[in-house]
Structure formats: C-alpha cells, structure tokens
Coordinates of C-alpha atoms in Angstrom, one line a residue:
X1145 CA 56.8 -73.4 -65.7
X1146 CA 54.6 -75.8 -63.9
X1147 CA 51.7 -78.2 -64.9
X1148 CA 49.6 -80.4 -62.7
X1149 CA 47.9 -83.6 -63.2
X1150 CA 45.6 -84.9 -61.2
X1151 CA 43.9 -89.2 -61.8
X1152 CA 40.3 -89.5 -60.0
X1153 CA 39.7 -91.9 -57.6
X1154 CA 36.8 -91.2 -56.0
X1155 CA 34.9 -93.9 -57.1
X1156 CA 36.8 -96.6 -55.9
X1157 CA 37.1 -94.1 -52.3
X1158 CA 33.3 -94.3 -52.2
X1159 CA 33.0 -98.1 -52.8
X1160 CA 35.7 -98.5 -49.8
X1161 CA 33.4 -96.1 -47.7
X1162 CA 30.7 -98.1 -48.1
X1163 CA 32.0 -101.6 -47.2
X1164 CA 33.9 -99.9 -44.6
X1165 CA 30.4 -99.3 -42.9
X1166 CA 28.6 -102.1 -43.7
X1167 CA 32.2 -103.6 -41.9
X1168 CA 31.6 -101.3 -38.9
X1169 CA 28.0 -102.4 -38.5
X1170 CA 28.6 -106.0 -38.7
X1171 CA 31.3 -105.8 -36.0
X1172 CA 29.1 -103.9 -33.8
X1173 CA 26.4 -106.2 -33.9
X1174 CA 28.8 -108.9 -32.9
X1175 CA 30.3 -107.7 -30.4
X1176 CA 27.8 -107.7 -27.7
X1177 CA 27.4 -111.0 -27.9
X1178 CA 30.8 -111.9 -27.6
X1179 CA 31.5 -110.1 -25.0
X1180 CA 28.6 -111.7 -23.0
X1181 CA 29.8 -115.0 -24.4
X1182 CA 32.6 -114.3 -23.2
X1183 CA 32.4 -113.6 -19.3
X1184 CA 29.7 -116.8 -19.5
X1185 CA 31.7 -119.0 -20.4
X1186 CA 35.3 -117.4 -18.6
X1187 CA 37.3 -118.2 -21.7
X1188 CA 40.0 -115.8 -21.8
X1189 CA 40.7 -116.9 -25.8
X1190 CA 37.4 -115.6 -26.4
X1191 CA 37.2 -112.3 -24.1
X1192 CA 40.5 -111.7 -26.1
X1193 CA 38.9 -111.8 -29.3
X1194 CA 35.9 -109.7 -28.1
X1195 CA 38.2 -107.1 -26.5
X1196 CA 40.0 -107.2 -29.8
X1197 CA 36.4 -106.7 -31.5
X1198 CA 36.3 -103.7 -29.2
X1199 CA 38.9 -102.1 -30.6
X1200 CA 37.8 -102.8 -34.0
X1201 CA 34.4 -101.0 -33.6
X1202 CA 36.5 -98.2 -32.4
X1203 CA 39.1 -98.6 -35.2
X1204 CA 36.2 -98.9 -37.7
X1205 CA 34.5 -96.1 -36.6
X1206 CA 37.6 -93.9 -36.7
X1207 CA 38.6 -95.5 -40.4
X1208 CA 34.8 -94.3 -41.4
X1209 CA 35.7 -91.0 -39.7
X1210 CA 38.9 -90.3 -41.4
X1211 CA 37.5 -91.8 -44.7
X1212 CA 34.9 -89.1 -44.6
X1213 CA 36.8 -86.4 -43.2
X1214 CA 39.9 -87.1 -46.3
X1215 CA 37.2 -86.6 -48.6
X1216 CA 36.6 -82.7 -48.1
X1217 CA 37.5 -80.4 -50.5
X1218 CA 40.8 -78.3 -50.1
X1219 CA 40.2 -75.1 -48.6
X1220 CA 42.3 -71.7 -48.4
X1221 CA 44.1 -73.1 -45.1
X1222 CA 44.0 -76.6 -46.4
X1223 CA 45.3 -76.5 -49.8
X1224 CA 46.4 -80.3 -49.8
X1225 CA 42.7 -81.1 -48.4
X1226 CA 42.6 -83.2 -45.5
X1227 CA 44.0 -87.0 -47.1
X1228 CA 46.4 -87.4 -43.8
X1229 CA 43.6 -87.8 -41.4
X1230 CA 43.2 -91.3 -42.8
X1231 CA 47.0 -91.6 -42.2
X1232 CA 46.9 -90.4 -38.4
X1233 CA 44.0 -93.1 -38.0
X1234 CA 45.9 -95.8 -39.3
X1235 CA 48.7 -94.8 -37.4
X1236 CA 46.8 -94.5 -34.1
X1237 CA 44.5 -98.1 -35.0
X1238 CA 48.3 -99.8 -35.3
X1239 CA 49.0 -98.4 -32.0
X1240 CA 45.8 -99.0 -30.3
X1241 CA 46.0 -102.9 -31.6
X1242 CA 49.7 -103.2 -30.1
X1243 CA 48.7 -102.1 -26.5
X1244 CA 45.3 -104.6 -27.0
X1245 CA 48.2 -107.2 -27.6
X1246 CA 50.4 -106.5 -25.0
X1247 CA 47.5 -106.8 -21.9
X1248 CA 46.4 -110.3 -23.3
X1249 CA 50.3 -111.4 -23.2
X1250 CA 49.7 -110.4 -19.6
X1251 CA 46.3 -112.4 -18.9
X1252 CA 47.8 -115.4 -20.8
X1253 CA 50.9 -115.6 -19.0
X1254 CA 48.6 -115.4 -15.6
X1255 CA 46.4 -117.9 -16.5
X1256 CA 48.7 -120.0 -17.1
X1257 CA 49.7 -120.7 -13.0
X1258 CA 46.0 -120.8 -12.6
X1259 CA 43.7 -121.7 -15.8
X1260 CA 39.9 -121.5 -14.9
X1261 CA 36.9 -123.9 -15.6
X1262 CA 35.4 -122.9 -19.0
X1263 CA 32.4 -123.8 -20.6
X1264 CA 33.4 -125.0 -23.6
X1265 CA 29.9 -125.5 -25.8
X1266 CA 29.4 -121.7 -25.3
X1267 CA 32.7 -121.1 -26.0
X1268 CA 32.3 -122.8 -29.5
X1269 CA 29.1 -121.4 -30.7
X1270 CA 30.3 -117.9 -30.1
X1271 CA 33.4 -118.6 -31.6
X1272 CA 31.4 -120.1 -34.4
X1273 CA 29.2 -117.1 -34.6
X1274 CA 32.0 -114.9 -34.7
X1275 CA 33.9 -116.6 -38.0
X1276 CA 31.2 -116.4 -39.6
X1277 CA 30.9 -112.6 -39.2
X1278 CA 34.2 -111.9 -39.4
X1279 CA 34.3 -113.8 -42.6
X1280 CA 31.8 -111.7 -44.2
X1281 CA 33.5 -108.9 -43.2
X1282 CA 37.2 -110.0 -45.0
X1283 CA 34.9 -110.9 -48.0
X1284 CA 33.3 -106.9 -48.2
X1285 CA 37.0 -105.6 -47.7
X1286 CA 39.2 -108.5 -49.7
X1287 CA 41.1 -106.4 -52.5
X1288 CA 39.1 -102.9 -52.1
X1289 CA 41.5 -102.2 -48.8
X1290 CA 44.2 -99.9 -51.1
X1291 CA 44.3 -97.2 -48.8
X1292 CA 46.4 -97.4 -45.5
X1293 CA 43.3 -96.8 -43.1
X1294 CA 40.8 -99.1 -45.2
X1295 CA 44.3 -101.7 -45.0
X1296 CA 44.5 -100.8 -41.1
X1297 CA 40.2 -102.1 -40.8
X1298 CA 41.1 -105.0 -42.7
X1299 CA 43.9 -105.8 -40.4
X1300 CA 41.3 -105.4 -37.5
X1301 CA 38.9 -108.1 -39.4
X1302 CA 41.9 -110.3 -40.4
X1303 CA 42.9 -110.6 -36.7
X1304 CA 39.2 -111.2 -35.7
X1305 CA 39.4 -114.1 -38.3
X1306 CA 41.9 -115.4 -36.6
X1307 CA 40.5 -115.3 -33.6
X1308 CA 37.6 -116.4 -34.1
X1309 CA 39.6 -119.5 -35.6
X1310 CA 41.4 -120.0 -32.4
X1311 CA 38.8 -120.0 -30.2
X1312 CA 36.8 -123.1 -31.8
X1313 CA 40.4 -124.8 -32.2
X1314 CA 40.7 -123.9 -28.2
X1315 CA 37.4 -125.1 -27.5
X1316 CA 37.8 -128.0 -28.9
X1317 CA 40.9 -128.8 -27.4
X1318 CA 39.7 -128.4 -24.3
X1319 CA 36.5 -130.4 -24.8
X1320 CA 38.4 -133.4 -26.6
X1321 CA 41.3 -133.8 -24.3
X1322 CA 41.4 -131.4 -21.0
X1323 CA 44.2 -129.6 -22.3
X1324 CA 43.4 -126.4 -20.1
X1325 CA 46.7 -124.4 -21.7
X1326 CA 44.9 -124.4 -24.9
X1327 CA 43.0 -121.3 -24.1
X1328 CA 45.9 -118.9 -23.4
X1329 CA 48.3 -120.6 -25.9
X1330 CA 45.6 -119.7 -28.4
X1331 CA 45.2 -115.9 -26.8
X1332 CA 49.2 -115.6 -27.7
X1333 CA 48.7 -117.2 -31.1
X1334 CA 46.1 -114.6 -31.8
X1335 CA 48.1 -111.9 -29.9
X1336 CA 51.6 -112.5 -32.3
X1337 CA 49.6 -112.8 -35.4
X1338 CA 47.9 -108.6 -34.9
X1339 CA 51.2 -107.6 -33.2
X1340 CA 53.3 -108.3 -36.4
X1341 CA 50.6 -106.9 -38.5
X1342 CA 50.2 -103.3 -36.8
X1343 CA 54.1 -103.3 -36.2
X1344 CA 54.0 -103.0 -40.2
X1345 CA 51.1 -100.4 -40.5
X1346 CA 52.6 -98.4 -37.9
X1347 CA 56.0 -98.4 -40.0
X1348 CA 53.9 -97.8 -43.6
X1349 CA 52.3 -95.2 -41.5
X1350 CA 54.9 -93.4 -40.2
X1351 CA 57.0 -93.7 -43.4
X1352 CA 53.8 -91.6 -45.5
X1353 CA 54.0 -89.3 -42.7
X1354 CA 57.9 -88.7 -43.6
X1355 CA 57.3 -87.8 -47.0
X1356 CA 58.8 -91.4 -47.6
X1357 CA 59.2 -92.3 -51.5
X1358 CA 55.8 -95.3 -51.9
X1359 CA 57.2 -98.3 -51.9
X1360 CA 56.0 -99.4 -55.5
X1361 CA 58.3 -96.4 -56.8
X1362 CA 61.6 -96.1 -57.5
X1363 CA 62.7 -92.2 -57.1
X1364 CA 66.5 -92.6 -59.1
X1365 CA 64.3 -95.0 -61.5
X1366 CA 62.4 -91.5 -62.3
X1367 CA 65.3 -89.6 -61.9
X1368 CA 67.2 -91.2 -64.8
X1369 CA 63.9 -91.4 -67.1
X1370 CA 63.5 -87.7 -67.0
X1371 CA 67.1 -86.9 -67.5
X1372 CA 67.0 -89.5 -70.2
X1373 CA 64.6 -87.2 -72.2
X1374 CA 65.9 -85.1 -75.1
X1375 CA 66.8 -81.7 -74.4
X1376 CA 67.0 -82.2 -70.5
X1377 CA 70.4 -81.5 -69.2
X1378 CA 69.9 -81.9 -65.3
X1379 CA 67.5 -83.0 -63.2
X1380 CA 67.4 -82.0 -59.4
X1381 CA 65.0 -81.5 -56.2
X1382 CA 63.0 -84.5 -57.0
X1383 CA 60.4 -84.9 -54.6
X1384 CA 58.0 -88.0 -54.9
X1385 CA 55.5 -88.6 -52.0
X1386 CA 51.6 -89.5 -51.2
X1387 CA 49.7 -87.5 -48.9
X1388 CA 47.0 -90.5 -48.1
X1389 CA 49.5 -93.2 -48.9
X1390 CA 47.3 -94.1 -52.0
X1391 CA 48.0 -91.7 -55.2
X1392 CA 51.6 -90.2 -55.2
X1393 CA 52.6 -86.7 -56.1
X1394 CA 56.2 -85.3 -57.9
X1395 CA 57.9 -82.2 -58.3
X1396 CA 61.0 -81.7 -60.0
X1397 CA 63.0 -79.1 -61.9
X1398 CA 64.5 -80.1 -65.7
X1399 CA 67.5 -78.0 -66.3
X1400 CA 67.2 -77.9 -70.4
X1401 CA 69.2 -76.7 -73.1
X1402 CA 68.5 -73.2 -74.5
X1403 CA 67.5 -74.6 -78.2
X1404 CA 64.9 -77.1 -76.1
X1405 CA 61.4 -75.8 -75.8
X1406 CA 60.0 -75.8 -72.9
X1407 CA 56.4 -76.3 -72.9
X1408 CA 57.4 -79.2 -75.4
X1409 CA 59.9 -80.8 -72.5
X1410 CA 56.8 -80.6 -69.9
X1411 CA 54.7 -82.4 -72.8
X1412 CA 56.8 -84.9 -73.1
X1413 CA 58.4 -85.1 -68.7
X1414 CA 54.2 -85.2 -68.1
X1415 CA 53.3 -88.2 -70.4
X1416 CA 56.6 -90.2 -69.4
X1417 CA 55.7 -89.7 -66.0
X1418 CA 51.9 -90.7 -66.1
X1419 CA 52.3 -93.6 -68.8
X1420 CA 55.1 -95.5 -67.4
X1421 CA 55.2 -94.7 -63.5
X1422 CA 51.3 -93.5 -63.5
X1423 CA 52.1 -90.6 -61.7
X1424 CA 49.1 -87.4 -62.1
X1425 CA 50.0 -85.6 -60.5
X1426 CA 52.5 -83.5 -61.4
X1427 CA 54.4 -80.7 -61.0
X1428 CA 57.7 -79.3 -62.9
X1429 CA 60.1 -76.7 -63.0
X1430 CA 62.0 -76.2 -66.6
X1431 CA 64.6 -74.5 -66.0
X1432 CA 67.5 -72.5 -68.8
X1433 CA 70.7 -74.4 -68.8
X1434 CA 72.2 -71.0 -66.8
X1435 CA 69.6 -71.4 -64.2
X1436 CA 71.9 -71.9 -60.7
X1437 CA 70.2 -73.4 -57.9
X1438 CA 69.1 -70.6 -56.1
X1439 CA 66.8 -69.7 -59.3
X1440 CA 68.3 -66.7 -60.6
X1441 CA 70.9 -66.5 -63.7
X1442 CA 74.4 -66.8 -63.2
X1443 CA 75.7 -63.8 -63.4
X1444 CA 78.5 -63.2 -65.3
X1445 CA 81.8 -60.8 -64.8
X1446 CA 83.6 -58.6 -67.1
X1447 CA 85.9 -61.6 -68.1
X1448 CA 83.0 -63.5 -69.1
X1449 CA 83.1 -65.7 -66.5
X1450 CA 80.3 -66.8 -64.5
X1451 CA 80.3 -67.3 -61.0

C-alpha cells in the first residue's frame, strides 16, 4: 500500500531563476571591464578577481542552465524529472572554483620574487566598481539561495565580494605605504576564502549525489516516530534522500499488527511525517505482522511452525 505526497515549490524556484539572471547579467557586464582594468593597471589582485568573475559568468550561466533544465516535467525515461542537473552544476562550479584557486596560489607565490609596478588609481576604481556590483548581486541572492546550485552562484558572488574588498584594501596599501606584497597577499586572502567554500559545496554535492540523509534530518529520529505510532510493530528499509538537495523524499515499510488497519496507519505515518519533519513526499509500504523481508508470507509447516 503506498501513498505519495508531493509540497510545491515552484514559486520560490521561479523567484531564484530570476535573480539568478539578473545575477548572470550583472556579472557579465562587469567583467569586461575588469578584465581590461586589469591588464592596465598589471595588478595581479585584480586580474584574480576578474578571472574569478570569469568563472562566475560561466558558473552563472550553467546555474541558469541547470535551473531551467531541473524544471522539466518527468517523462517515461525520466520518472524522477531532471532535479540532479542542478546537483552536477554545483558539483562541477565547486570544482571549477578550486582549480581557479590553485593557478592564483601559483601567480602569487611568483610574484612574490618579482612584484611589478601597478597603477594603483585604476586599480581602485575598478575595484570600487566591482563591490559595488558584486554587492547588488549578494543583495538579489541573500536568503533566496536554498537550492545547492542557486548556493554554489552565491558562493561565486560572495567570493567576488571579497575580492572586490581586497583589491581596494591592496590598492591602498600599496598607494599609502609601498608595500608591493600587498597585492599577492591579498590574491591568497581571496584564493583561501573560495577554496574553503567550494571544498564544502563539493562535499554537500557529492553527499546528495550519494543518496546521503539532508543534513537538517535525522533518519533514526524518523525511524523511532513511526515505530512509535500505534499499531506499528516494525519499521525497516527507511530510505530518506533529496534528489535536488532542496525537498527530501522517504520510503519505508511499517510492519503492523493484524487488528491495525492499514489505510488508517498510512493516515496517520503520512501526517506525522509532513507535520513534524515536513516531509511530502512520501511513500510507504504496510506490511501484515507475517510479512518476512523478502515480501511474501511466512510460510508455515505442518508443526505449525514458521520458517
């Protein structure tokens, strides 16, 4: 006996498309400039940031993608719909954002030995420019990022923040007193901050990937509620996981006594489940308290014993 639950969401889905865009075309606009900014004034802090701003139109553009694309419909080979293509673009936007970090440990450490001239005023305004944008951005994504990708695009802007932070605090630096090391020092800063954060998403990635419990749930928590429930006598293969790491799913079987009924059990299993783990989606096995595990009555010999 199964039932199924499902909790829309869509509107809050479309809402995080949106910004997700207006995100995407902010970033874009930007990064052109800083880019040019960039090799102008030979400041490594700021071709760090643009090259992470790079990656974020990329990563943006991929969220959108995979935003879009988890929104389709389940079809007949699909039945699930398509939710983990947001997961495999948060996965590959951690991973892309680690390797972005890793070349400019490599171009601060070399700059180190051998730190350029940089033209600090331009190095400022860009940097200036570039909070300002990225500011806008966390604003459009602060607290409607629930899903893993929007969370990965939010990372991206987060880090930009930073950045952007870092390079006027280099530029200034530099201006003030000389200090030449303030540039790559800051390009590390930066580089630590994003490396720490898409180590995480790639592990909250990977972990929805693995059918892993979500972390706000407790599966022997549920466990114990159901079995708690009168007439239940067993619970076992209890499964909770979340295909796009943002609504999670259960199955389970109740094993109940015979004078239970069990459409009443599932009534009461479905509200318990909803109401105090908000869980919709739902689906459970009642089972006779005979039922062995392979789903077929134990049979019974001519003693009367069952096997």
């Amino acid at each position: 006996m199964h039932r199924h639950a499902h909790g829309p969401d869509g509107h809050a889905k479309e809402s995080e498309q949106r910004r997700l865009r207006w995100v995407l075309a902010l970033t874009l606009v930007y990064t052109v400039a800083e880019i040019a900014g960039g090799l102008a004034s030979n400041s490594l802090a700021l071709l760090a940031d643009a090259g992470h701003m790079v990656t974020d139109d990329l990563a943006l553009g991929l969220a959108v993608l995979a935003a879009w694309f988890a929104s389709r419909p389940p079809d007949r080979g699909r039945t699930y719909g398509y939710q983990r293509a947001e997961i495999l673009a948060a996965l590959v936007n951690g991973i892309g954002l680690a390797v972005v970090c890793a070349f400019i440990f490599w171009e601060a450490i070399r700059r180190f030995n051998a730190p350029p001239d940089i033209r600090t005023g331009m190095m400022a305004w860009i940097g200036a420019g570039g909070l300002a944008v990225n500011t806008v951005s966390a604003l459009l994504l602060h607290r409607h990022a629930h899903g893993l990708n929007a969370r990965a695009a939010r990372l991206h802007v987060l880090g930009d923040l930073f950045g952007s932070i870092g390079v006027l605090a280099a530029s200034a630096a530099i201006a003030l007193f000389g200090w030449g090391w303030a540039d790559p020092v800051t390009s590390i800063v930066i580089g630590v901050i994003v490396v720490v954060s898409s180590i995480r998403l790639i592990l909250d990635s990977v972990h929805v990937l693995m059918e892993g419990t979500p972390g706000h749930l407790d599966a022997e928590e549920i466990r114990r509620a159901l079995a708690a429930l009168q007439g239940v006598t067993d619970v076992h293969d209890l499964h909770v996981w979340s295909l796009g790491g943002r609504v999670p799913l259960l199955t389970a079987h109740l094993r109940v006594e015979h004078s239970a009924r069990g459409h009443d059990v599932l009534r009461v299993a479905t509200a318990l489940l909803s109401e105090r783990f908000a869980i919709g989606h739902v689906t459970l096995q009642i089972e006779p308290a005979d039922f062995n595990i392979r789903g077929l009555p134990a049979p019974v010999d001519k003693g009367g014993a069952s096997t």
